[in-house]
Short mmCIF file of C-alpha atoms and ligand atoms in Angstrom, two decimals:
data_model
loop_
_atom_site.label_atom_id
_atom_site.label_comp_id
_atom_site.label_asym_id
_atom_site.label_seq_id
_atom_site.Cartn_x
_atom_site.Cartn_y
_atom_site.Cartn_z
CA MET A 1 42.81 36.09 69.61
CA ASP A 2 42.78 33.35 67.03
CA PHE A 3 44.19 33.79 63.59
CA GLU A 4 43.73 31.43 60.54
CA LEU A 5 45.44 31.49 57.07
CA LYS A 6 43.52 30.49 54.02
CA THR A 7 44.13 30.38 50.42
CA LEU A 8 41.07 32.81 49.43
CA SER A 9 40.09 34.26 45.86
CA PRO A 10 38.49 37.25 46.07
CA ALA A 11 35.01 35.84 44.63
CA ALA A 12 35.26 33.20 47.72
CA ALA A 13 36.25 35.90 50.13
CA GLY A 14 32.89 37.79 48.87
CA ALA A 15 31.24 34.45 49.78
CA GLN A 16 32.34 34.36 53.45
CA ARG A 17 30.08 35.10 56.56
CA CYS A 18 31.78 37.76 58.96
CA ASP A 19 31.06 40.77 61.04
CA LEU A 20 33.71 42.74 58.69
CA LEU A 21 35.51 42.10 55.47
CA VAL A 22 38.46 43.79 54.59
CA LEU A 23 39.92 44.15 51.20
CA LEU A 24 43.69 45.33 50.91
CA VAL A 25 44.43 47.27 48.06
CA ALA A 26 47.85 47.81 46.92
CA ASP A 27 49.32 49.99 44.14
CA GLY A 28 48.82 48.25 40.96
CA PHE A 29 45.52 46.88 41.89
CA ALA A 30 43.59 45.37 39.23
CA ALA A 31 39.87 43.93 39.06
CA GLY A 32 38.99 40.42 38.55
CA HIS A 33 36.01 38.69 37.62
CA ASP A 34 34.54 38.94 40.84
CA ALA A 35 32.26 41.48 42.79
CA LEU A 36 34.48 42.48 45.26
CA THR A 37 37.66 43.47 43.19
CA THR A 38 35.44 45.09 40.65
CA LEU A 39 33.79 47.33 43.00
CA ALA A 40 37.08 48.38 44.36
CA ALA A 41 38.65 49.02 40.86
CA VAL A 42 35.33 51.07 40.37
CA ALA A 43 36.13 53.15 43.64
CA LEU A 44 39.70 53.56 42.51
CA LYS A 45 38.63 54.92 39.12
CA GLN A 46 36.23 57.29 40.34
CA GLY A 47 38.68 58.58 42.87
CA ASP A 48 36.71 57.58 46.01
CA LEU A 49 39.36 55.18 47.06
CA HIS A 50 43.31 55.61 46.97
CA THR A 51 45.96 53.11 47.38
CA ARG A 52 47.62 55.30 49.99
CA ALA A 53 48.37 53.27 53.25
CA GLY A 54 45.62 53.83 55.45
CA ALA A 55 43.22 55.54 52.83
CA SER A 56 39.69 53.50 53.00
CA LEU A 57 36.39 53.37 51.87
CA GLN A 58 33.39 51.85 53.80
CA CYS A 59 30.66 50.00 52.19
CA TYR A 60 27.53 48.48 53.18
CA GLY A 61 25.45 46.15 51.66
CA ALA A 62 27.33 45.82 48.47
CA PRO A 63 25.86 43.71 45.82
CA GLY A 64 27.56 40.36 45.42
CA VAL A 65 29.31 40.34 48.76
CA ALA A 66 27.85 38.02 51.39
CA THR A 67 28.82 40.20 54.59
CA ARG A 68 27.05 43.43 55.03
CA ARG A 69 30.06 45.53 56.28
CA LEU A 70 32.98 45.75 54.00
CA LEU A 71 36.17 48.05 53.93
CA LEU A 72 38.20 48.73 50.99
CA LEU A 73 41.65 49.59 52.50
CA GLY A 74 44.67 51.09 50.98
CA VAL A 75 47.95 49.67 51.82
CA GLY A 76 50.19 51.47 49.60
CA ASP A 77 53.25 49.43 48.12
CA GLY A 78 51.90 46.31 50.01
CA GLY A 79 55.30 46.19 51.93
CA ALA A 80 55.25 45.39 55.81
CA ALA A 81 55.33 48.96 56.99
CA ALA A 82 52.57 50.25 54.64
CA VAL A 83 50.38 47.42 55.55
CA ARG A 84 50.91 47.78 59.28
CA LYS A 85 50.02 51.70 58.94
CA ALA A 86 47.05 50.58 57.20
CA VAL A 87 45.78 48.10 59.26
CA LEU A 88 46.53 50.13 62.55
CA THR A 89 43.88 52.66 61.30
CA LEU A 90 41.07 49.89 61.90
CA ALA A 91 41.54 50.31 65.73
CA PRO A 92 38.04 52.07 66.13
CA LEU A 93 36.50 49.78 63.70
CA LEU A 94 37.59 46.78 65.80
CA LYS A 95 37.04 48.14 69.05
CA ALA A 96 33.60 49.90 69.01
CA ALA A 97 31.23 48.11 66.22
CA ALA A 98 30.34 44.36 66.89
CA THR A 99 33.44 42.96 65.10
CA LYS A 100 33.95 39.45 66.47
CA ARG A 101 34.63 37.81 63.02
CA LEU A 102 36.93 39.77 60.60
CA VAL A 103 38.09 38.34 57.10
CA LEU A 104 41.13 40.19 55.75
CA VAL A 105 41.71 39.40 52.23
CA THR A 106 44.15 40.28 49.70
CA ALA A 107 43.79 39.66 45.85
CA GLN A 108 47.43 40.63 45.31
CA ALA A 109 50.13 38.47 46.56
CA LEU A 110 51.97 40.04 49.37
CA GLN A 111 55.63 39.62 50.63
CA PRO A 112 55.83 37.12 53.84
CA GLN A 113 56.76 40.25 55.80
CA ALA A 114 53.61 42.10 55.02
CA VAL A 115 51.33 39.07 56.12
CA GLY A 116 53.34 39.23 59.43
CA ALA A 117 52.82 43.08 59.77
CA ALA A 118 49.04 42.44 59.22
CA VAL A 119 48.75 39.69 61.83
CA ARG A 120 50.50 41.87 64.50
CA ALA A 121 48.75 45.01 63.66
CA LEU A 122 45.32 43.31 63.92
CA SER A 123 46.37 42.24 67.47
CA GLU A 124 47.77 45.70 68.39
CA ALA A 125 44.65 47.30 67.14
CA SER A 126 42.29 45.24 68.85
CA TYR A 127 44.05 44.80 72.33
CA VAL A 128 42.29 45.72 75.35
CA TYR A 129 43.31 45.81 79.16
CA THR A 130 40.49 44.23 81.17
CA THR A 131 42.41 42.77 84.19
CA THR A 132 41.67 45.31 86.94
CA LYS A 133 38.44 46.46 85.56
CA ASN A 134 35.17 45.48 87.31
CA LYS A 135 32.87 46.19 84.20
CA PRO A 136 35.61 45.89 81.25
CA GLU A 137 34.45 46.35 77.92
CA PRO A 138 35.82 43.26 76.58
CA ARG A 139 37.81 42.53 73.36
CA LEU A 140 35.36 41.99 70.74
CA LEU A 141 37.65 40.55 68.04
CA ALA A 142 37.90 36.91 68.69
CA ARG A 143 38.84 35.65 65.30
CA ALA A 144 40.44 36.96 62.00
CA VAL A 145 40.78 34.91 58.87
CA LEU A 146 43.54 36.21 56.52
CA GLY A 147 42.72 35.15 52.89
CA VAL A 148 45.93 35.30 50.53
CA PRO A 149 46.14 34.02 47.03
CA ASP A 150 48.65 31.36 48.18
CA ALA A 151 48.73 30.39 51.87
CA ALA A 152 51.69 28.07 51.73
CA ALA A 153 53.91 30.88 50.26
CA VAL A 154 53.42 32.86 53.34
CA HIS A 155 52.82 30.36 56.01
CA ASP A 156 56.08 30.45 58.14
CA ALA A 157 55.90 34.49 58.11
CA PHE A 158 52.07 33.91 59.33
CA ALA A 159 53.03 31.37 62.23
CA THR A 160 55.85 33.54 63.39
CA ALA A 161 53.51 36.42 63.44
CA ALA A 162 50.98 34.63 65.56
CA ALA A 163 53.37 33.41 68.18
CA VAL A 164 54.83 36.86 68.31
CA VAL A 165 51.30 38.30 68.94
CA ALA A 166 50.98 35.43 71.66
CA GLY A 167 54.13 36.81 73.28
CA VAL A 168 53.56 40.57 72.97
CA GLU A 169 50.14 40.35 74.41
CA PHE A 170 51.45 38.20 77.28
CA ALA A 171 54.22 41.00 77.81
CA ARG A 172 51.64 43.82 77.47
CA GLU A 173 49.36 42.08 80.12
CA TRP A 174 52.09 41.80 82.64
CA ALA A 175 53.72 45.47 81.92
CA ASN A 176 50.11 46.87 81.87
CA ARG A 177 49.10 45.29 85.55
CA PRO A 178 49.35 47.90 88.41
CA ALA A 179 52.15 47.53 90.81
CA ASN A 180 50.08 45.85 93.37
CA HIS A 181 48.98 43.29 90.90
CA ALA A 182 52.07 42.65 89.78
CA THR A 183 54.46 42.42 92.45
CA PRO A 184 57.79 40.34 92.23
CA THR A 185 56.22 37.44 93.85
CA ARG A 186 53.10 37.36 91.51
CA LEU A 187 55.70 37.81 88.46
CA GLY A 188 57.47 34.58 89.76
CA GLU A 189 54.16 32.84 89.89
CA ALA A 190 53.34 34.26 86.12
CA ALA A 191 56.59 32.71 85.07
CA ARG A 192 56.20 29.44 86.95
CA ALA A 193 52.56 28.97 85.43
CA LEU A 194 53.73 29.80 82.01
CA ALA A 195 56.41 27.29 82.31
CA ARG A 196 54.05 24.60 83.37
CA GLU A 197 51.58 25.22 80.93
CA ARG A 198 54.05 25.45 77.95
CA GLY A 199 56.44 22.79 78.74
CA LEU A 200 59.55 25.01 80.14
CA ALA A 201 61.82 24.94 82.83
CA CYS A 202 61.42 27.54 85.68
CA ARG A 203 63.51 28.11 89.01
CA LEU A 204 62.42 30.80 91.40
CA HIS A 205 65.08 32.32 93.85
CA GLY A 206 64.15 34.00 96.80
CA PRO A 207 65.84 36.09 99.31
CA ALA A 208 67.58 33.44 101.03
CA GLN A 209 68.98 32.22 97.91
CA VAL A 210 69.72 35.73 96.34
CA ALA A 211 71.82 36.11 99.60
CA LYS A 212 73.62 33.04 99.32
CA LEU A 213 74.28 33.87 95.77
CA GLY A 214 75.95 37.23 96.90
CA MET A 215 73.91 39.51 94.92
CA GLY A 216 74.65 42.40 97.17
CA ALA A 217 73.93 45.13 94.38
CA PHE A 218 70.33 43.79 93.73
CA MET A 219 69.51 43.05 97.38
CA ALA A 220 70.46 46.81 98.05
CA VAL A 221 67.48 47.74 95.77
CA ALA A 222 65.20 45.39 97.32
CA GLN A 223 65.81 46.27 100.74
CA GLY A 224 63.60 49.38 101.07
CA SER A 225 60.39 47.18 100.31
CA SER A 226 58.47 44.81 102.25
CA GLU A 227 57.44 42.91 99.27
CA PRO A 228 60.10 40.08 98.77
CA LEU A 229 62.54 40.08 95.70
CA ARG A 230 62.48 37.27 93.22
CA PHE A 231 65.20 35.90 91.18
CA ILE A 232 63.34 34.35 88.21
CA GLU A 233 65.12 31.73 85.76
CA LEU A 234 63.53 30.33 82.63
CA HIS A 235 64.90 27.82 80.72
CA TYR A 236 63.65 26.82 76.83
CA GLN A 237 65.59 23.90 75.27
CA GLY A 238 65.01 23.66 71.56
CA ALA A 239 68.60 22.39 70.81
CA PRO A 240 71.01 19.63 72.10
CA LYS A 241 71.98 20.17 75.56
CA GLY A 242 75.68 20.98 74.56
CA GLN A 243 74.63 24.02 72.61
CA ALA A 244 75.55 27.07 74.41
CA PRO A 245 72.17 29.05 75.12
CA VAL A 246 71.30 32.73 74.41
CA VAL A 247 70.93 34.18 77.69
CA LEU A 248 68.32 37.04 78.00
CA VAL A 249 68.29 39.42 81.09
CA GLY A 250 64.89 41.50 81.82
CA LYS A 251 64.77 44.41 84.30
CA GLY A 252 61.80 43.71 86.69
CA ILE A 253 61.55 46.31 89.19
CA THR A 254 57.92 46.37 89.61
CA PHE A 255 57.70 49.77 90.83
CA ASP A 256 60.36 52.23 90.70
CA ALA A 257 59.58 55.06 93.20
CA GLY A 258 63.60 56.24 93.22
CA GLY A 259 64.24 55.01 96.55
CA ILE A 260 65.64 57.55 98.93
CA SER A 261 66.49 59.69 95.78
CA LEU A 262 62.84 59.86 95.10
CA LYS A 263 61.28 60.80 92.10
CA PRO A 264 59.23 63.55 91.56
CA PRO A 265 55.35 62.97 91.80
CA ALA A 266 54.17 63.98 88.07
CA GLY A 267 53.76 60.75 86.29
CA MET A 268 55.04 58.33 88.76
CA ASP A 269 52.50 55.87 88.22
CA GLU A 270 54.35 55.13 85.00
CA MET A 271 57.02 53.26 87.13
CA LYS A 272 54.83 50.30 87.30
CA PHE A 273 56.13 49.79 83.69
CA ASP A 274 59.63 49.53 85.02
CA MET A 275 59.56 45.51 84.54
CA GLY A 276 58.79 46.20 80.92
CA GLY A 277 62.11 44.26 80.15
CA ALA A 278 60.89 41.46 82.48
CA ALA A 279 57.49 41.23 80.94
CA SER A 280 59.37 41.07 77.24
CA VAL A 281 61.44 38.11 78.70
CA LEU A 282 58.10 36.08 79.51
CA GLY A 283 56.54 37.21 76.36
CA THR A 284 59.54 36.08 74.21
CA PHE A 285 59.23 32.64 76.12
CA ARG A 286 55.74 32.43 75.44
CA ALA A 287 56.69 32.79 71.60
CA LEU A 288 59.49 30.24 71.99
CA ALA A 289 57.15 27.38 73.58
CA GLN A 290 54.81 28.04 70.43
CA LEU A 291 57.38 28.05 67.61
CA ARG A 292 59.77 25.45 69.23
CA PRO A 293 62.92 26.70 67.33
CA ARG A 294 66.39 24.79 67.66
CA VAL A 295 67.92 27.16 70.00
CA ASN A 296 68.60 27.23 73.62
CA VAL A 297 67.58 30.20 75.87
CA VAL A 298 67.85 30.91 79.51
CA GLY A 299 65.75 33.98 80.85
CA LEU A 300 66.81 35.73 84.00
CA ILE A 301 64.60 38.23 85.59
CA PRO A 302 65.89 40.32 88.80
CA SER A 303 62.62 41.55 90.28
CA CYS A 304 62.03 43.76 93.27
CA GLU A 305 60.37 47.13 94.20
CA ASN A 306 62.60 50.40 94.55
CA LEU A 307 60.95 52.29 97.35
CA PRO A 308 62.20 55.02 100.12
CA ASP A 309 62.07 53.43 103.57
CA GLY A 310 63.83 53.24 107.09
CA LYS A 311 65.78 50.18 105.88
CA ALA A 312 66.03 51.47 102.46
CA VAL A 313 69.70 51.98 101.00
CA LYS A 314 71.18 55.29 101.10
CA PRO A 315 72.96 57.71 98.64
CA GLY A 316 76.80 56.96 99.34
CA ASP A 317 76.16 53.09 100.60
CA VAL A 318 78.73 50.76 99.46
CA VAL A 319 77.53 47.25 98.42
CA THR A 320 79.31 44.39 97.21
CA SER A 321 78.24 42.73 93.93
CA MET A 322 77.99 39.12 92.85
CA SER A 323 81.18 39.96 90.83
CA GLY A 324 83.08 41.05 93.99
CA GLN A 325 83.08 44.79 92.70
CA THR A 326 82.31 47.20 95.21
CA ILE A 327 79.56 49.76 94.06
CA GLU A 328 78.84 53.25 95.65
CA ILE A 329 75.30 54.31 95.35
CA LEU A 330 75.30 57.73 94.57
CA ASN A 331 71.72 57.67 93.25
CA THR A 332 69.24 55.11 94.53
CA ASP A 333 66.99 56.16 91.40
CA ALA A 334 69.95 54.41 89.23
CA GLU A 335 68.57 51.18 90.53
CA GLY A 336 68.03 49.17 87.33
CA ARG A 337 71.79 48.71 86.59
CA LEU A 338 72.20 47.38 90.07
CA ALA A 339 69.63 44.59 89.45
CA LEU A 340 71.20 43.70 86.23
CA CYS A 341 74.61 44.07 87.28
CA ASP A 342 74.12 40.66 89.55
CA ALA A 343 71.97 39.05 86.91
CA LEU A 344 74.76 39.57 84.43
CA ALA A 345 77.32 38.04 86.65
CA TYR A 346 75.10 35.05 87.32
CA ALA A 347 74.68 34.62 83.37
CA ALA A 348 78.27 33.57 83.12
CA ARG A 349 77.30 30.07 84.73
CA PHE A 350 75.68 29.07 81.52
CA LYS A 351 78.52 29.77 79.03
CA PRO A 352 76.34 31.76 76.97
CA GLN A 353 76.85 32.36 73.06
CA ALA A 354 75.64 35.69 73.96
CA VAL A 355 73.77 37.61 76.56
CA VAL A 356 71.13 40.42 75.53
CA ASP A 357 69.58 42.42 78.69
CA LEU A 358 66.57 44.48 78.14
CA ALA A 359 65.83 47.25 80.45
CA THR A 360 63.88 50.41 81.05
CA LEU A 361 66.87 51.91 82.04
CA THR A 362 67.52 55.68 81.50
CA GLY A 363 65.26 58.76 80.91
CA ALA A 364 68.27 59.71 78.98
CA CYS A 365 67.74 57.21 76.44
CA VAL A 366 64.09 58.54 76.08
CA VAL A 367 65.82 62.18 75.13
CA ALA A 368 68.02 60.72 72.86
CA LEU A 369 66.00 58.45 70.48
CA GLY A 370 62.28 59.18 71.75
CA HIS A 371 59.50 56.58 71.21
CA VAL A 372 60.60 55.23 67.91
CA ARG A 373 63.96 53.17 68.28
CA SER A 374 65.20 51.23 71.11
CA GLY A 375 68.77 52.12 72.37
CA LEU A 376 71.02 49.04 71.27
CA PHE A 377 74.82 48.91 72.91
CA ALA A 378 76.85 45.87 71.74
CA SER A 379 80.35 44.62 72.75
CA ASP A 380 80.07 42.39 69.60
CA GLU A 381 79.89 43.57 66.06
CA ALA A 382 78.21 40.34 64.83
CA LEU A 383 75.52 40.49 67.82
CA ALA A 384 74.90 44.15 67.22
CA ALA A 385 74.36 43.58 63.46
CA ARG A 386 71.92 40.51 64.17
CA LEU A 387 69.85 42.46 66.51
CA GLN A 388 69.60 45.49 64.25
CA ALA A 389 68.49 43.44 61.27
CA ALA A 390 65.76 41.64 63.59
CA GLY A 391 64.61 44.58 64.60
CA ASP A 392 64.33 46.20 61.31
CA GLU A 393 62.86 43.05 60.02
CA ALA A 394 60.12 42.81 62.90
CA LEU A 395 59.43 46.66 62.50
CA ASP A 396 60.57 46.89 66.21
CA PRO A 397 63.50 48.96 65.43
CA CYS A 398 66.77 49.71 67.42
CA TRP A 399 69.63 52.10 66.97
CA ARG A 400 73.32 51.49 67.96
CA MET A 401 74.85 53.66 70.35
CA PRO A 402 78.53 54.02 71.44
CA LEU A 403 80.53 52.02 74.33
CA ASP A 404 83.62 54.08 73.99
CA ASP A 405 85.67 53.78 77.29
CA GLU A 406 85.90 57.61 77.89
CA TYR A 407 82.27 57.37 78.74
CA ALA A 408 83.31 55.35 81.90
CA GLU A 409 85.36 58.22 83.33
CA GLY A 410 82.53 59.53 85.45
CA LEU A 411 82.08 56.19 87.13
CA LYS A 412 85.01 56.59 89.04
CA SER A 413 84.50 56.48 92.90
CA ALA A 414 86.56 57.58 95.77
CA PHE A 415 84.81 54.73 98.19
CA ALA A 416 84.13 51.73 96.05
CA ASP A 417 85.37 50.32 92.74
CA VAL A 418 82.76 51.98 90.94
CA ALA A 419 79.97 54.59 91.32
CA ASN A 420 76.40 53.76 89.98
CA VAL A 421 76.01 57.14 88.49
CA ALA A 422 78.02 59.52 86.42
CA GLY A 423 76.98 63.23 85.42
CA ARG A 424 74.29 64.25 83.10
CA PRO A 425 75.67 63.98 79.86
CA ALA A 426 75.15 60.73 77.92
CA GLY A 427 73.16 59.33 80.71
CA ALA A 428 72.11 56.15 78.44
CA VAL A 429 75.59 55.47 77.34
CA THR A 430 77.28 55.69 80.86
CA ALA A 431 74.71 53.34 82.08
CA ALA A 432 75.72 50.93 79.66
CA LYS A 433 79.24 51.28 80.35
CA PHE A 434 78.23 50.55 84.20
CA LEU A 435 76.82 47.34 82.82
CA GLN A 436 79.59 46.35 80.58
CA ARG A 437 81.90 46.12 83.82
CA PHE A 438 79.98 43.00 84.72
CA VAL A 439 79.77 41.22 81.45
CA GLY A 440 81.87 37.98 81.27
CA ALA A 441 83.72 37.00 78.18
CA PHE A 442 80.87 36.76 75.96
CA PRO A 443 79.16 38.65 73.29
CA TRP A 444 76.74 40.95 74.98
CA ALA A 445 74.03 43.39 74.11
CA HIS A 446 72.25 46.01 75.98
CA LEU A 447 68.67 47.01 74.88
CA ASP A 448 67.54 50.35 76.64
CA ILE A 449 63.82 50.30 76.14
CA ALA A 450 62.91 53.15 78.25
CA GLY A 451 61.43 55.13 75.37
CA THR A 452 59.64 52.13 73.49
CA ALA A 453 58.30 49.79 76.24
CA TRP A 454 55.15 51.76 76.91
CA LYS A 455 53.10 54.48 75.48
CA THR A 456 52.05 57.83 77.51
CA GLY A 457 49.17 59.94 77.34
CA SER A 458 45.85 58.80 76.05
CA ALA A 459 46.81 55.74 74.55
CA LYS A 460 48.99 54.97 77.82
CA GLY A 461 49.80 51.19 78.04
CA ALA A 462 52.67 48.67 77.54
CA THR A 463 53.58 47.90 73.91
CA GLY A 464 55.01 44.60 74.01
CA ARG A 465 58.29 45.49 72.86
CA PRO A 466 60.88 44.30 72.08
CA VAL A 467 59.44 40.77 72.02
CA ALA A 468 59.27 41.03 68.35
CA LEU A 469 62.83 42.04 68.02
CA LEU A 470 63.89 39.31 70.05
CA VAL A 471 61.78 36.30 68.66
CA HIS A 472 63.17 37.28 65.04
CA TYR A 473 66.55 37.37 66.59
CA LEU A 474 66.35 34.08 68.02
CA LEU A 475 65.07 32.64 64.82
CA GLY A 476 67.79 33.77 63.21
CA VAL A 477 70.16 32.06 65.58
CA ALA A 478 68.27 28.95 65.22
CA GLU A 479 68.70 29.08 61.47
CA ALA A 480 72.35 29.82 61.62
CA GLN A 481 73.03 26.77 64.02
CA ARG A 482 71.28 24.55 61.71
CA ASP A 483 73.28 25.36 58.76
CA ALA A 484 76.46 24.98 60.95
CA PRO A 485 78.07 21.91 62.42
CA GLN A 486 76.88 20.88 66.01
CA PRO A 487 79.14 21.38 68.63
CA GLY A 488 80.66 18.20 70.27
CA ARG A 489 79.88 16.33 67.48
CA ARG A 490 82.85 14.86 65.39
CA ALA A 491 82.86 16.10 62.04
CA PRO A 492 82.29 12.92 59.53
CA ARG A 493 85.77 11.47 58.53
CA ALA A 494 86.41 11.88 54.82
CA ALA A 495 86.22 8.84 52.64
N1 LIG B 1 63.46 53.48 85.34
C1 LIG B 1 64.15 54.42 85.48
C2 LIG B 1 64.26 55.01 83.92
C3 LIG B 1 63.29 55.69 83.28
C4 LIG B 1 62.83 56.92 83.51
C5 LIG B 1 62.52 55.06 82.23
C6 LIG B 1 61.88 57.88 82.91
C7 LIG B 1 61.63 55.55 81.63
C8 LIG B 1 61.20 57.02 81.74
C9 LIG B 1 65.42 54.42 85.75
O1 LIG B 1 65.54 53.44 86.97
C10 LIG B 1 65.83 55.70 86.47
O2 LIG B 1 65.44 56.22 87.44
N2 LIG B 1 66.85 56.14 85.79
C11 LIG B 1 67.62 57.52 86.23
C12 LIG B 1 69.04 57.19 86.19
C13 LIG B 1 69.74 58.70 86.72
C14 LIG B 1 69.37 58.52 88.23
C15 LIG B 1 71.51 58.49 86.38
C16 LIG B 1 67.06 58.58 85.09
O3 LIG B 1 67.07 58.15 83.77
O4 LIG B 1 66.78 59.47 85.82
MN1 LIG B 2 65.17 54.47 88.85
ZN1 LIG B 3 63.86 52.00 87.03
#
């Protein structure tokens, strides 16, 4: 969808032609000399409107307002979280009524973060999935104008949010597609098309190349499916070539039936979302291509299906990973870590400044953190702090989890260097400990997004998380690099 940021006085907003005009009303609201804010002030005074986030009053044919449909919307303290909460309540209005053109206006100056939150919430509230429907109800909202007192003051936050929206919607689209419409092959084609359209580089590795690379763990997952695996590699270059890249690794299991350790049937359809990490890598690249920050980023996606079959890997089988470590596969349903461990080994060749993997890795992480925060595991304090801060800033939060070596005890195997599962306790942590064995000498973080990548129940669908967190993190890296001296460049000689 299309967003436009404008400097707009309430009087000018009242004169806008659109299908719905929304006036944000924050604490401390005061009327100006125009019909719109005067109306809101009267409604507040009469007790028909509150500034509480999400409280609202619908008006029709208000005098002095050009558009017929007007909504006065409380946004609490006007902070990002309150604005997000309030704008999300517009979802039924944006989806049901004929709202093609929306103007959202605020008479009070908003923090840049709050402007970003408004843009993101408008996308979230109006998104509809249509791809595999014969007669879809299409998305109605095509254009949203954001009117603020001073557009220049919030321009950067607006541009970031618009790019995040493009990335999140891209991620949601691919994660939502059913597994028969989002095979590893199709995911590879989507990456290639994205790269071509947006000026990125893309390399696709098929089964033969992956075998040549020695990715025995990844190949073991794929061997039970007749869909050929893909190892997807994306490159975004925003900084000089010598600048070490950030590598993003996304779990791309396009369907996880569990393999021979077959999952129970209830809710198994949701395992089409098991490529949520991959979708978020693609979405992040979509946003990078739009924002063009001064940072180099590599994206790696090991993608395949995990199915039971006569050729499928069996519990007890031992495979050799790209790192050389042998793995006893005690549970074929712990497949994500097998695909990821080879991608993490591959990442070392880029001499990265940091590697961040994203994976719908464990049901145990859902038990630990629910659907609010993603699990964050990190071997590096600075990287952990940056990711946590980026998540908070982007309203895409995560929570630090431990990596004590004692948690790795249960991964011992009598028949290989390591087993792919430990016992039931701390399942999200033992999965992270498994991954950590395959990380080279670079700062590494792992985001377990099993609870946050999609929603279940009546609102079933992908969320596009953690695209926002990653974009904010990468913009922070670019910012820090701009201030620091460039590597490989000689410092200017003192006079
Ligand atoms: N993709 C699942 C994790 C998952 C489960 C995400 C439910 C979201 C909701 C993963 O491949 C898996 O099956 N993990 C197992 C690991 C276990 C066998 C150690 C799990 O969590 O049960
Ligand atoms: Mn699994
Ligand atoms: Zn899985």
